[in-house]
PDB file of C-alpha atoms and ligand atoms in Angstrom:
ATOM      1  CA  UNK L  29      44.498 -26.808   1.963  1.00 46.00           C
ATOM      2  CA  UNK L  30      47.006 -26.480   4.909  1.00 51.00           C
ATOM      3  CA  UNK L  31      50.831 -26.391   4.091  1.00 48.00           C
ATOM      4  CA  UNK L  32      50.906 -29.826   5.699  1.00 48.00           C
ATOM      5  CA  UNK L  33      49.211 -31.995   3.411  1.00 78.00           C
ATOM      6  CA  UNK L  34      51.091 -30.629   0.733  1.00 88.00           C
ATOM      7  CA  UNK L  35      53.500 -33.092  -0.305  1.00 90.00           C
ATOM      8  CA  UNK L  36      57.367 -32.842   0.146  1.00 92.00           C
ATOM      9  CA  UNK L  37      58.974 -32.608  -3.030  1.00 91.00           C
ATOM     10  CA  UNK L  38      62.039 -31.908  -2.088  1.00 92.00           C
ATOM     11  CA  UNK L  39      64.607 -33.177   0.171  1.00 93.00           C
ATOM     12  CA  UNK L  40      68.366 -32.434   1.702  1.00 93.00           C
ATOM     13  CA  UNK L  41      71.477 -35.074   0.169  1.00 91.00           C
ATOM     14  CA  UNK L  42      74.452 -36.320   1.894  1.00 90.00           C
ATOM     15  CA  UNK L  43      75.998 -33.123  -0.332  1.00 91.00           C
ATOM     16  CA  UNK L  44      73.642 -30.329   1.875  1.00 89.00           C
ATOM     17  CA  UNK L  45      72.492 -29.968  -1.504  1.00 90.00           C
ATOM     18  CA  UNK L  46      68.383 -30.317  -2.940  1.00 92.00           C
ATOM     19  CA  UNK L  47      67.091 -33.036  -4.206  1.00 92.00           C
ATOM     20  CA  UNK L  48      63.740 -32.936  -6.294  1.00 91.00           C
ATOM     21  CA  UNK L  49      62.291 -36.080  -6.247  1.00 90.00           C
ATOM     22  CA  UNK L  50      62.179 -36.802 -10.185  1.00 88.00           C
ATOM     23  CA  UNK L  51      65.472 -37.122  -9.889  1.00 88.00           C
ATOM     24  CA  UNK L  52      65.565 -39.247  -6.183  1.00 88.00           C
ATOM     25  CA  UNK L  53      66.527 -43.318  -6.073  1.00 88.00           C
ATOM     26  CA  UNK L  54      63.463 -45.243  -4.956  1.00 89.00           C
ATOM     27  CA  UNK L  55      62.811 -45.949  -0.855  1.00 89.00           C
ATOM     28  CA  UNK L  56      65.774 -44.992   1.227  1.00 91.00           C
ATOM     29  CA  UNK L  57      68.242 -45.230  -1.492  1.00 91.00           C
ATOM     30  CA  UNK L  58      67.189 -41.440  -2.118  1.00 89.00           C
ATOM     31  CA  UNK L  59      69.774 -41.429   1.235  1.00 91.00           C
ATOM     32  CA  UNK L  60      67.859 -38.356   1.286  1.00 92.00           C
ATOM     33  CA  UNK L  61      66.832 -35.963   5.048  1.00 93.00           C
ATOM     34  CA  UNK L  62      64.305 -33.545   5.855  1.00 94.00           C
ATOM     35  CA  UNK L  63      65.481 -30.021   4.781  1.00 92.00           C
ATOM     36  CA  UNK L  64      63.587 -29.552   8.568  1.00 92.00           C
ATOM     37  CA  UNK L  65      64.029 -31.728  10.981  1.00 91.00           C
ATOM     38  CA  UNK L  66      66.672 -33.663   9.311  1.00 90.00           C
ATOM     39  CA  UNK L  67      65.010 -36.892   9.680  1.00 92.00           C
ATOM     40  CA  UNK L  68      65.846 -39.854   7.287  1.00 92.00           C
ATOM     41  CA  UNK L  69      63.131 -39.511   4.127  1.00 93.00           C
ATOM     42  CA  UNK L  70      61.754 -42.213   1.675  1.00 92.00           C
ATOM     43  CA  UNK L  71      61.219 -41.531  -1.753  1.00 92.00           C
ATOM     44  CA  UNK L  72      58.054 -42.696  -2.429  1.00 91.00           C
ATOM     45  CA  UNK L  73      57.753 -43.141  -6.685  1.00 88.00           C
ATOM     46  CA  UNK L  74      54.172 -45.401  -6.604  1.00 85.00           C
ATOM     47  CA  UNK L  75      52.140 -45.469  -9.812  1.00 84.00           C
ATOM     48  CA  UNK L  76      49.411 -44.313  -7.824  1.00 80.00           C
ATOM     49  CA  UNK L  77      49.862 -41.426  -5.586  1.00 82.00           C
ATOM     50  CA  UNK L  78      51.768 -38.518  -6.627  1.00 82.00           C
ATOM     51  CA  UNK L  79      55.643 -38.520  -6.206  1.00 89.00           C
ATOM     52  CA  UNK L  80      57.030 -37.452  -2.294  1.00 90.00           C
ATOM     53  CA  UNK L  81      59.172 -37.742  -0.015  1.00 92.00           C
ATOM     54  CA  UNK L  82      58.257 -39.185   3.358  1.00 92.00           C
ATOM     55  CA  UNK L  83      59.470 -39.229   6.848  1.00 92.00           C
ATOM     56  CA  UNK L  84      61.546 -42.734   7.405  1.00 91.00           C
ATOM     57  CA  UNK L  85      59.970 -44.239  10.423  1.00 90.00           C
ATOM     58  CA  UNK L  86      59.040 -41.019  12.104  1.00 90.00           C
ATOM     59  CA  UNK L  87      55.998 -38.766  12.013  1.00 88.00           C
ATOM     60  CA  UNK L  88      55.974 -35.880   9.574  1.00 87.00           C
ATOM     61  CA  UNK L  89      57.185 -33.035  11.170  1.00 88.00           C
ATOM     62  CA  UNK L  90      55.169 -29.644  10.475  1.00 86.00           C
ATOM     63  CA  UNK L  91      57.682 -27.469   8.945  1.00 87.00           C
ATOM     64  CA  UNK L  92      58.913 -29.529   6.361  1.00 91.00           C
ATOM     65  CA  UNK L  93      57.188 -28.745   3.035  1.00 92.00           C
ATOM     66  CA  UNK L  94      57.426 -24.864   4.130  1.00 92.00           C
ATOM     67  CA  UNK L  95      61.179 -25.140   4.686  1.00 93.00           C
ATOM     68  CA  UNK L  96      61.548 -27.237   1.067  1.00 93.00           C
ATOM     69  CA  UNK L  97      60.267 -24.695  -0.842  1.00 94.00           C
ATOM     70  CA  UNK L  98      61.924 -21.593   0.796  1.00 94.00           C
ATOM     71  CA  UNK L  99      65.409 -23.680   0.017  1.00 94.00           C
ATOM     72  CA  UNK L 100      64.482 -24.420  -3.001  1.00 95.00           C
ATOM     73  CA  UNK L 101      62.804 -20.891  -4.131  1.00 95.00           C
ATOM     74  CA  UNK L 102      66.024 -18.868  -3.036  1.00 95.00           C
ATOM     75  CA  UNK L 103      68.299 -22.418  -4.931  1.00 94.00           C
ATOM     76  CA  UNK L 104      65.990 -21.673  -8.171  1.00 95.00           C
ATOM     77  CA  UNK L 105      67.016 -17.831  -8.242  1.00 95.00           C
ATOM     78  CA  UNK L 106      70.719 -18.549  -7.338  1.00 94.00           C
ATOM     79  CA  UNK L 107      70.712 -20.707 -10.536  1.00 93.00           C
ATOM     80  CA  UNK L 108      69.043 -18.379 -13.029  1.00 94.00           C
ATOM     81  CA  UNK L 109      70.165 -15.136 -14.541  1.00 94.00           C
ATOM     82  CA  UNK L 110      67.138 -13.528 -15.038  1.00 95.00           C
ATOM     83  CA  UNK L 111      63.405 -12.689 -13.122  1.00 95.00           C
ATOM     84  CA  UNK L 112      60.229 -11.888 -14.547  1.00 94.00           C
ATOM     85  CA  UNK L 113      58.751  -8.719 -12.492  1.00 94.00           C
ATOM     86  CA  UNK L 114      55.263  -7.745 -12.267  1.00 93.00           C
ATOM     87  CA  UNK L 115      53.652  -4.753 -13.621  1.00 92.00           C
ATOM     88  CA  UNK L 116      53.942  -1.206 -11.127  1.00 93.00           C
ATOM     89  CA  UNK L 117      50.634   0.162 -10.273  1.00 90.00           C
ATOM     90  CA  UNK L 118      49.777   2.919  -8.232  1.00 88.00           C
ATOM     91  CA  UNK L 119      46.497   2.673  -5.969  1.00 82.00           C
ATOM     92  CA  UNK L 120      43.545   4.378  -7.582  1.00 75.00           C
ATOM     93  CA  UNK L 121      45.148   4.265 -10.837  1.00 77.00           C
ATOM     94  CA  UNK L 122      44.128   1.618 -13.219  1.00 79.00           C
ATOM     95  CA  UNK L 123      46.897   1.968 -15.833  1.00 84.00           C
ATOM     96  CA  UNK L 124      50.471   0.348 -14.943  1.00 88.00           C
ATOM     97  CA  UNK L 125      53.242   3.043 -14.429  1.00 89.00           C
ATOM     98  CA  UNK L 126      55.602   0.468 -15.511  1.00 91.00           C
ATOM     99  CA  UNK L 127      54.987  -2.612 -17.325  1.00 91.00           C
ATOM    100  CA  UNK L 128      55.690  -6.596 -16.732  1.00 91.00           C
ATOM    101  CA  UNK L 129      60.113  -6.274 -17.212  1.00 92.00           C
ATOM    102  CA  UNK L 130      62.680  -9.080 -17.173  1.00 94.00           C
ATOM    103  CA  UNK L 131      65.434  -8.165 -14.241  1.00 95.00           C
ATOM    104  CA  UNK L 132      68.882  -9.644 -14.776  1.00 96.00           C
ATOM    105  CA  UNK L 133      71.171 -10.106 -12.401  1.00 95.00           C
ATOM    106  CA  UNK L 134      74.797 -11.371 -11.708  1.00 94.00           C
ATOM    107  CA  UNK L 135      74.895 -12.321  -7.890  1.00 92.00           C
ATOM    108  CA  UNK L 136      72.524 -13.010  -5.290  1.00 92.00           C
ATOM    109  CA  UNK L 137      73.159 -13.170  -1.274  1.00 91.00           C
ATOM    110  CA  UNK L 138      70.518 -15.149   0.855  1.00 89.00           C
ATOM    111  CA  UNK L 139      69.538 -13.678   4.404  1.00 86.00           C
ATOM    112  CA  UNK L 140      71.366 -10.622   3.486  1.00 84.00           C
ATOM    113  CA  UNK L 141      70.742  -7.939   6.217  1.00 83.00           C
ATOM    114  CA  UNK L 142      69.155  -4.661   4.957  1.00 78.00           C
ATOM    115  CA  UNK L 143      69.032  -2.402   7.828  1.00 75.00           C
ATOM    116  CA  UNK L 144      68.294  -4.700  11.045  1.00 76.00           C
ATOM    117  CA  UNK L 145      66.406  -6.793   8.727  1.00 79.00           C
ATOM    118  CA  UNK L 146      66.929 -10.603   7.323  1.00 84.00           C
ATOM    119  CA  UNK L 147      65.786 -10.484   3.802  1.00 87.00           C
ATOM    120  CA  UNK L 148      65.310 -13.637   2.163  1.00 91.00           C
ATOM    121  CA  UNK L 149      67.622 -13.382  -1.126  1.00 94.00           C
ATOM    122  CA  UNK L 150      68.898  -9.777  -2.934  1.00 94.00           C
ATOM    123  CA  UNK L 151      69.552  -9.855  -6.145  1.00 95.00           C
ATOM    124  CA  UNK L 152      72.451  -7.590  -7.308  1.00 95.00           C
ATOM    125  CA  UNK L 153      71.629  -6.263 -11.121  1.00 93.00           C
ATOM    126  CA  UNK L 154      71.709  -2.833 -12.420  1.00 92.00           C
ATOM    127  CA  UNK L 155      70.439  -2.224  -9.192  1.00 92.00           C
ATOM    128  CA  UNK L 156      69.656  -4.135  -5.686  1.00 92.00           C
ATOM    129  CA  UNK L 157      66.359  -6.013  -5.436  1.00 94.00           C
ATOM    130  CA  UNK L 158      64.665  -7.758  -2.571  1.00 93.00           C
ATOM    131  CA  UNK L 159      62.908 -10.678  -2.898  1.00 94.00           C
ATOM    132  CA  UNK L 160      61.019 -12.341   0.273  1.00 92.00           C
ATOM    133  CA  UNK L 161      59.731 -15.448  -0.529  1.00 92.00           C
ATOM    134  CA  UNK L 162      56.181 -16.445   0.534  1.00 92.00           C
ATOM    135  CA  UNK L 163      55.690 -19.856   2.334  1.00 91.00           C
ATOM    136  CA  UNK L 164      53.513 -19.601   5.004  1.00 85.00           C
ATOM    137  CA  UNK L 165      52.929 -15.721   5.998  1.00 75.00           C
ATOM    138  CA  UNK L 166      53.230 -12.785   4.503  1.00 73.00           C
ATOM    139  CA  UNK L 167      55.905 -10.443   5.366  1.00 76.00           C
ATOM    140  CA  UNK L 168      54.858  -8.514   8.074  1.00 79.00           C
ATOM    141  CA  UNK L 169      53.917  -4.586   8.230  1.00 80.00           C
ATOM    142  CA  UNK L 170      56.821  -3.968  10.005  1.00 80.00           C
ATOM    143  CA  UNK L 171      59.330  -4.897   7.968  1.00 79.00           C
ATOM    144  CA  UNK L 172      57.457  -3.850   5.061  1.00 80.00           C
ATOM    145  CA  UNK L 173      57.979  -0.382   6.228  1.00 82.00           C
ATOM    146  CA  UNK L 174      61.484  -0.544   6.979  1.00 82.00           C
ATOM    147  CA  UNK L 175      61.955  -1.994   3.359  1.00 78.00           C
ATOM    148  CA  UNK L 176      59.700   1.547   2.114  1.00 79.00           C
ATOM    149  CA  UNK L 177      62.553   3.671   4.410  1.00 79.00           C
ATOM    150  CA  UNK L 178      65.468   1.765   2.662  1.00 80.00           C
ATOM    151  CA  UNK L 179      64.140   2.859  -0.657  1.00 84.00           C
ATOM    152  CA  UNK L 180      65.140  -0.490  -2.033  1.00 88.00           C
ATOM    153  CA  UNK L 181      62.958  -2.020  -4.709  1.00 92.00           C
ATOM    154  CA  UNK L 182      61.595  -4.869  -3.150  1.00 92.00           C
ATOM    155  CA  UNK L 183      59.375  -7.524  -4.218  1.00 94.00           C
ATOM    156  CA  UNK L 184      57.498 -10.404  -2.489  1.00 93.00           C
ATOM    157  CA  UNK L 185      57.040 -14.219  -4.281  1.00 94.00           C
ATOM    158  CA  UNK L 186      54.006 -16.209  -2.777  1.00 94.00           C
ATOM    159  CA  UNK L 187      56.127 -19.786  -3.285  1.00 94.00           C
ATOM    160  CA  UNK L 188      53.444 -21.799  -1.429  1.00 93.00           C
ATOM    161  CA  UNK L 189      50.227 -20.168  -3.555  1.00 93.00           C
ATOM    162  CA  UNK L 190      52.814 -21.477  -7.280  1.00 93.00           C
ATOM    163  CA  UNK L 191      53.250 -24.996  -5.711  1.00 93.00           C
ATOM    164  CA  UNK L 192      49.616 -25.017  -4.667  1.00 92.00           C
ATOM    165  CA  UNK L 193      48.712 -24.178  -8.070  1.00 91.00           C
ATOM    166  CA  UNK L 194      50.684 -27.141  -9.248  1.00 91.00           C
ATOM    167  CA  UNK L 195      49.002 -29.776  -6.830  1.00 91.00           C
ATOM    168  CA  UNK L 196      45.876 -29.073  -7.970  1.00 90.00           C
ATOM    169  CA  UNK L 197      47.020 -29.458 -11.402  1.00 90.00           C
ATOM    170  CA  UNK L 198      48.379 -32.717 -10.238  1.00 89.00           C
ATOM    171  CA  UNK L 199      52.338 -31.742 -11.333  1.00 88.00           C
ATOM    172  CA  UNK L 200      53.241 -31.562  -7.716  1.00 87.00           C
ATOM    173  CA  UNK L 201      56.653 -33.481  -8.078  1.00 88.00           C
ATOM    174  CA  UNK L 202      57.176 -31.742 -11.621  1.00 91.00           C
ATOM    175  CA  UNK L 203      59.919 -29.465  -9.870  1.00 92.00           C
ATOM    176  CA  UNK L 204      61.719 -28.003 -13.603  1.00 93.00           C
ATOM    177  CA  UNK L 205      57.686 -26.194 -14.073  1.00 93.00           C
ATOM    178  CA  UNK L 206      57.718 -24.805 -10.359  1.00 94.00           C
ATOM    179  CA  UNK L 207      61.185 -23.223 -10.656  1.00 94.00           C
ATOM    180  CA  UNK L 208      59.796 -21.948 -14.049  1.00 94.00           C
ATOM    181  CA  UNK L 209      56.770 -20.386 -12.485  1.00 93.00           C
ATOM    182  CA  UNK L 210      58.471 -18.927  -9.822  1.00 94.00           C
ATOM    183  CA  UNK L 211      61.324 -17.471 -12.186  1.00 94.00           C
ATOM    184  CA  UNK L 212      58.136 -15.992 -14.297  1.00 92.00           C
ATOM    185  CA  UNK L 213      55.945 -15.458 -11.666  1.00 91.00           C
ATOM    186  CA  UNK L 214      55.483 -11.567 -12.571  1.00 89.00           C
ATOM    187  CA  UNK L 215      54.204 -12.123 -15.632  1.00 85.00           C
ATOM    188  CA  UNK L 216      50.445 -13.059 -16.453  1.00 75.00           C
ATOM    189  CA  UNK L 217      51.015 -16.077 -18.298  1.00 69.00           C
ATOM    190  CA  UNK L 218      48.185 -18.945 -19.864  1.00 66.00           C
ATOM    191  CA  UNK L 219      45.685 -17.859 -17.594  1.00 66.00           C
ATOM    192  CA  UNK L 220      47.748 -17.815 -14.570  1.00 72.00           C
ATOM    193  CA  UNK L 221      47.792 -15.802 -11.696  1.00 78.00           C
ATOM    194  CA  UNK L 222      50.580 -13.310 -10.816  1.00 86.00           C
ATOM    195  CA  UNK L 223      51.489 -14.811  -7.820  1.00 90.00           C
ATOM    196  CA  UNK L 224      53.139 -11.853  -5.756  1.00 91.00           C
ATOM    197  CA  UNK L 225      53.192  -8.321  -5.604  1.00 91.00           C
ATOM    198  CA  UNK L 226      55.507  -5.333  -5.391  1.00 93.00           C
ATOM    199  CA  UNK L 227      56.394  -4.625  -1.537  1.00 91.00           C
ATOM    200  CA  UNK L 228      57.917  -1.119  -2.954  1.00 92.00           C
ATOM    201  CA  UNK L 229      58.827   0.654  -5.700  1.00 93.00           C
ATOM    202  CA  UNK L 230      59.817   3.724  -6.078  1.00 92.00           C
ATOM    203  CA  UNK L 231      57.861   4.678  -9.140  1.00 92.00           C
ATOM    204  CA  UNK L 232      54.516   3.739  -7.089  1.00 92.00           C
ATOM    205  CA  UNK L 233      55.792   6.167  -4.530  1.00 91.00           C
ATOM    206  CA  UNK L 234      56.200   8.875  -6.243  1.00 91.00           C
ATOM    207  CA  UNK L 235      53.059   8.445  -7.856  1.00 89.00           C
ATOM    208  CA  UNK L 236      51.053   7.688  -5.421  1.00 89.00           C
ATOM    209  CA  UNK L 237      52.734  10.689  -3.393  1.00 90.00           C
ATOM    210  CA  UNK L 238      51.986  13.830  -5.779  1.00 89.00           C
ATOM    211  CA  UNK L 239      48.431  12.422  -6.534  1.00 87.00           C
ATOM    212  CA  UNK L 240      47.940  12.634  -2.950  1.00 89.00           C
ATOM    213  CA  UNK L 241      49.434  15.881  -2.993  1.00 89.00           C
ATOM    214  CA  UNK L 242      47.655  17.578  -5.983  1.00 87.00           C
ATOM    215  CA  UNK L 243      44.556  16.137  -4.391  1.00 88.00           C
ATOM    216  CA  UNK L 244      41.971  18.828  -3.388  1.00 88.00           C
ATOM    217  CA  UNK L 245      41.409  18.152   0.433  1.00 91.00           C
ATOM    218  CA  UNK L 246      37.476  18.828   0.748  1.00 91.00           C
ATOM    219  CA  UNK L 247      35.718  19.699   3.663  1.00 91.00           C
ATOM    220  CA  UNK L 248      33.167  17.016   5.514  1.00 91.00           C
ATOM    221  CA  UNK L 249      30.016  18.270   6.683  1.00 90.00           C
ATOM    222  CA  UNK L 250      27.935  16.515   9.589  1.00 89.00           C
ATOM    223  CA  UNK L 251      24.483  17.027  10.398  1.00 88.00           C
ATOM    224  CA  UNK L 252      21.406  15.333  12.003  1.00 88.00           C
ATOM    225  CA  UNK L 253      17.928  15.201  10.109  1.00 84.00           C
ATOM    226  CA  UNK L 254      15.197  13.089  10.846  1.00 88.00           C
ATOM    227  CA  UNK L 255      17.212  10.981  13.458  1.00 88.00           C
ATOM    228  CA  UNK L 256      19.949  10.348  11.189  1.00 89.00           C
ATOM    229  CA  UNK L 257      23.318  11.101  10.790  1.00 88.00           C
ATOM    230  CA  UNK L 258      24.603  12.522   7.492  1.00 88.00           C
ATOM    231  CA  UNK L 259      28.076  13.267   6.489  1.00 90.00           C
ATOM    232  CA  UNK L 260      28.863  15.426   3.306  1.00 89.00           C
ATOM    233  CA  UNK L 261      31.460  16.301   1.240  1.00 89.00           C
ATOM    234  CA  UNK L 262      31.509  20.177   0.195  1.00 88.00           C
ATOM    235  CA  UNK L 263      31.982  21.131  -3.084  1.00 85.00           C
ATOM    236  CA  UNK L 264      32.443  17.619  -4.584  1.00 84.00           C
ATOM    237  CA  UNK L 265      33.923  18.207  -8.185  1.00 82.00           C
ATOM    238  CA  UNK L 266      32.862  15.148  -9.894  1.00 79.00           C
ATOM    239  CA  UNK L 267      29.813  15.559 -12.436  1.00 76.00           C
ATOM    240  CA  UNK L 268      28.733  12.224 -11.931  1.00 72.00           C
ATOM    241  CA  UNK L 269      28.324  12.375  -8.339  1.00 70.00           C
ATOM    242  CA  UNK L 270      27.970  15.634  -7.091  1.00 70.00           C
ATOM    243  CA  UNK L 271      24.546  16.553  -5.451  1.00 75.00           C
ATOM    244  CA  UNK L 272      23.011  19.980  -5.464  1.00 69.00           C
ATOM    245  CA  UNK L 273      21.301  22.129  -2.519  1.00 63.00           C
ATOM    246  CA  UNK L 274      18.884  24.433  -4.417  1.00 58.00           C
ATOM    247  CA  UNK L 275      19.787  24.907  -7.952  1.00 55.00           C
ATOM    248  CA  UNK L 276      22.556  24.388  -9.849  1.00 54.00           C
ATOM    249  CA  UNK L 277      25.401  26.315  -8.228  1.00 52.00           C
ATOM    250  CA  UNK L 278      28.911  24.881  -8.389  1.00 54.00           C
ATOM    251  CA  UNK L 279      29.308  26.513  -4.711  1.00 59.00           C
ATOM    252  CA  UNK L 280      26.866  24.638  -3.315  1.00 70.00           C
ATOM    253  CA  UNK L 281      27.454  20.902  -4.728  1.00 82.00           C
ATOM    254  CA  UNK L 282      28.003  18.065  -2.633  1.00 86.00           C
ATOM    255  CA  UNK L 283      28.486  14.520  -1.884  1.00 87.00           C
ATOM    256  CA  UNK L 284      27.229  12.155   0.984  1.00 89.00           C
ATOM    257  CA  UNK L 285      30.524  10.556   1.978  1.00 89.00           C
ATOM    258  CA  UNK L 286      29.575   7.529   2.948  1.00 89.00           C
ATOM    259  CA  UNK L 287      27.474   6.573  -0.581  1.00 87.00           C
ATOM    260  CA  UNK L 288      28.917   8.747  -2.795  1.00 87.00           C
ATOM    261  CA  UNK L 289      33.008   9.392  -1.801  1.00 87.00           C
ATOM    262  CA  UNK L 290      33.671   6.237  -0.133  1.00 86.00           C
ATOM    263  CA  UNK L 291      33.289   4.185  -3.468  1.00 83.00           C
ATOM    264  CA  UNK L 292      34.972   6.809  -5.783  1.00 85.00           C
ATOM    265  CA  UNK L 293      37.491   6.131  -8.390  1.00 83.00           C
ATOM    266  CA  UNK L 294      38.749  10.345  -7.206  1.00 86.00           C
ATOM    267  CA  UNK L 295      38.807   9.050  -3.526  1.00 88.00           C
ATOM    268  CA  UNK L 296      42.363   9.363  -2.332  1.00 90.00           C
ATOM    269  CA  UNK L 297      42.025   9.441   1.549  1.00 89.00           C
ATOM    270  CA  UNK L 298      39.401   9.374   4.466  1.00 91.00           C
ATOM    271  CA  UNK L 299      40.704  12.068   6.636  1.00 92.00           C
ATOM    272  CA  UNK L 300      39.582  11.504  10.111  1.00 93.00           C
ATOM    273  CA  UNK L 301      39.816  13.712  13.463  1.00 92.00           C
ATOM    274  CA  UNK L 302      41.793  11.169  15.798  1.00 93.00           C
ATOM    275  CA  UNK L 303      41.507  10.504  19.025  1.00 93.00           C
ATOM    276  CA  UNK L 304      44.366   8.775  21.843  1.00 93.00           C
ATOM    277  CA  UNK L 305      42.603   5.427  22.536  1.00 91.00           C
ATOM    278  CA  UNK L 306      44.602   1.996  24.169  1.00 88.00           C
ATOM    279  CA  UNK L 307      47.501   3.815  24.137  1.00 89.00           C
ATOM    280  CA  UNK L 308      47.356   4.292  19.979  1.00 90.00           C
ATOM    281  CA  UNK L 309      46.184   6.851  17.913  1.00 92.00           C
ATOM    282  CA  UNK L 310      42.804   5.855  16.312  1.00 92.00           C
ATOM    283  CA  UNK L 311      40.311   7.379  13.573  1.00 91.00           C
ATOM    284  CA  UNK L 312      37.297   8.481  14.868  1.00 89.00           C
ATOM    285  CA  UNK L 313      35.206  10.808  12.912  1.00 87.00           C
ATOM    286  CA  UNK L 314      35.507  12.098   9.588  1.00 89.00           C
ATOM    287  CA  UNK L 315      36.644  15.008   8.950  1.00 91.00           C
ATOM    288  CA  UNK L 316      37.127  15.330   5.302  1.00 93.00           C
ATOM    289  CA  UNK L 317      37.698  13.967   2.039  1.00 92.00           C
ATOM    290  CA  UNK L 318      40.947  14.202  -0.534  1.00 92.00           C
ATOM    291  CA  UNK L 319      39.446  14.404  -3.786  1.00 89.00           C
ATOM    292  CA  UNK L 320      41.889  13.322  -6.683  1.00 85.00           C
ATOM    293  CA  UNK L 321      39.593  14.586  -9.178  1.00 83.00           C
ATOM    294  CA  UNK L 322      41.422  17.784 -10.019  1.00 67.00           C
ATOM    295  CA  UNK L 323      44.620  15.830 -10.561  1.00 65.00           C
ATOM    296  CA  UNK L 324      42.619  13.170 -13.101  1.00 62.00           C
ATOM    297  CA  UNK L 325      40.924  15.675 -14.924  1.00 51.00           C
ATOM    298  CA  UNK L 326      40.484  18.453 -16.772  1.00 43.00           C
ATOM    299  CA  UNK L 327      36.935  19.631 -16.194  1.00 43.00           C
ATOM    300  CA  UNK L 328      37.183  21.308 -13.007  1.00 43.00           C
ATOM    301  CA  UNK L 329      34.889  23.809 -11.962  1.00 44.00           C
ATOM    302  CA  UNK L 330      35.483  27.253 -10.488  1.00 40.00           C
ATOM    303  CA  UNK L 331      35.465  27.299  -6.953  1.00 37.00           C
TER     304      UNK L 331
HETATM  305 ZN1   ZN E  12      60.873 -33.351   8.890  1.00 73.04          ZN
END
């Protein structure tokens, strides 16, 4: 389902304030525009189809559902005190560092500029938090990366996948539920999906930094045999996976990367050898393995 046949639920007053449309006159006495392209809308309140707003006389315009819910996600958190965040995980380990917590805040500035960057709303509690709202794309690597540098919590709400959500449950115009969901949306709640993600934290940082760096970094091994290639990991620690070359001698176990490693709950990083290609550094063979088993447990061999 595109963001275009999504109905409008929303739409701009004589005020400059938000309408929902429960609470918009019939027709054009909504005296309602399009939070868009700021063409005249009709309230359309049928007993059959669903409750929206439509253009007056004009085509739809593309934008206009996108550009009602990113005005009315960053209105929603302007008007409440508190946020429901989702749990902190760590890759590669299963077990939340922190759990699902309620944020509250006092203030919040909309396209506040965090170091040459727009973001969406911040929220100013016991600390700063970021919130991008999600309504057509995600935020983009790039930014993502200056929001890691900033060391600013930061979080990311996918608006359009809650309102989605809501059409198919056939609530579309039931705007009180959306702001709800998007106030709660961290929390797993009646079946339904978080819908957004942690864009950093610092507690997944950390973490995620020392297991990478009390990860043992394990030599890869390539050879040719019978035509085919074979890469292996030397002196794999893991009981379950590790492969021996005559006998059983700790020295001597292994791994085959590919089947063994590259599915591994240990498996930290791929290291590859790189190589300057298109004017980028690219990965090109692999070179070795960080192994996160010593970190995760206890029963490490002697080697
Ligand atoms: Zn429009």
């Amino acid at each position: 389902m595109s963001a275009a046949r999504l109905p409008l639920i929303v739409g701009v007053g004589e005020d400059g304030l938000l309408i929902p449309i429960r609470r918009a006159q019939r027709g054009l006495k909504c005296k309602c525009v399009c939070p868009a392209c700021g063409a005249r809308l009709s309230a359309k309140r049928g007993k059959i189809k669903a409750h929206h707003f439509a253009h007056y006389r004009v085509e739809e315009c593309a934008g206009a559902v996108e550009t009602a819910l990113h005005r009315f996600a960053k209105a929603v958190l302007h008007h409440h005190p508190k946020i429901v965040l989702p749990p902190v995980y760590a890759r590669g380990v299963k077990r939340a560092i922190e759990p699902v917590r309620r944020f509250a805040y006092r203030r919040t500035t909309e396209e506040a500029g965090v170091k040459g960057f727009v973001a969406d709303v911040v929220l100013y509690g016991a600390s700063r938090l970021i919130v991008e709202l999600k309504v057509s794309h995600a935020v983009d690597p790039y930014k993502q990366r200056v929001f890691i540098r900033s060391g600013i919590r930061s979080v990311e709400i996918d608006v359009l996948a809650i309102f989605k959500e809501l059409v198919q449950e056939h609530r579309a115009a039931d705007t009180k539920e959306l702001a709800r969901r998007i106030i709660n949306f961290g929390g797993r709640e009646h079946g339904l999906d978080v819908h957004g993600h942690w864009l950093f934290h610092p507690a997944q940082h950390q973490a995620e930094y020392r297991r990478r760096q009390a990860a043992a970094l394990l030599k890869v091994r390539h050879s040719e045999w019978k035509d085919r290639h074979h890469y292996r990991t030397i002196g794999c620690p893991c009981p379950e996976r590790q492969r021996f070359t005559r006998g059983d001698n700790w020295q001597r176990a292994y791994a085959k990367t590919y089947q063994d490693c590259a599915g591994c709950p240990h498996l930290v990083e791929l290291v590859h050898d790189f190589a300057w290609v298109g004017y980028q550094w690219v990965p090109v063979r692999l070179a070795g393995v960080r192994c996160g088993f010593a970190s995760s447990n206890e029963r490490l061999p002697i080697n």
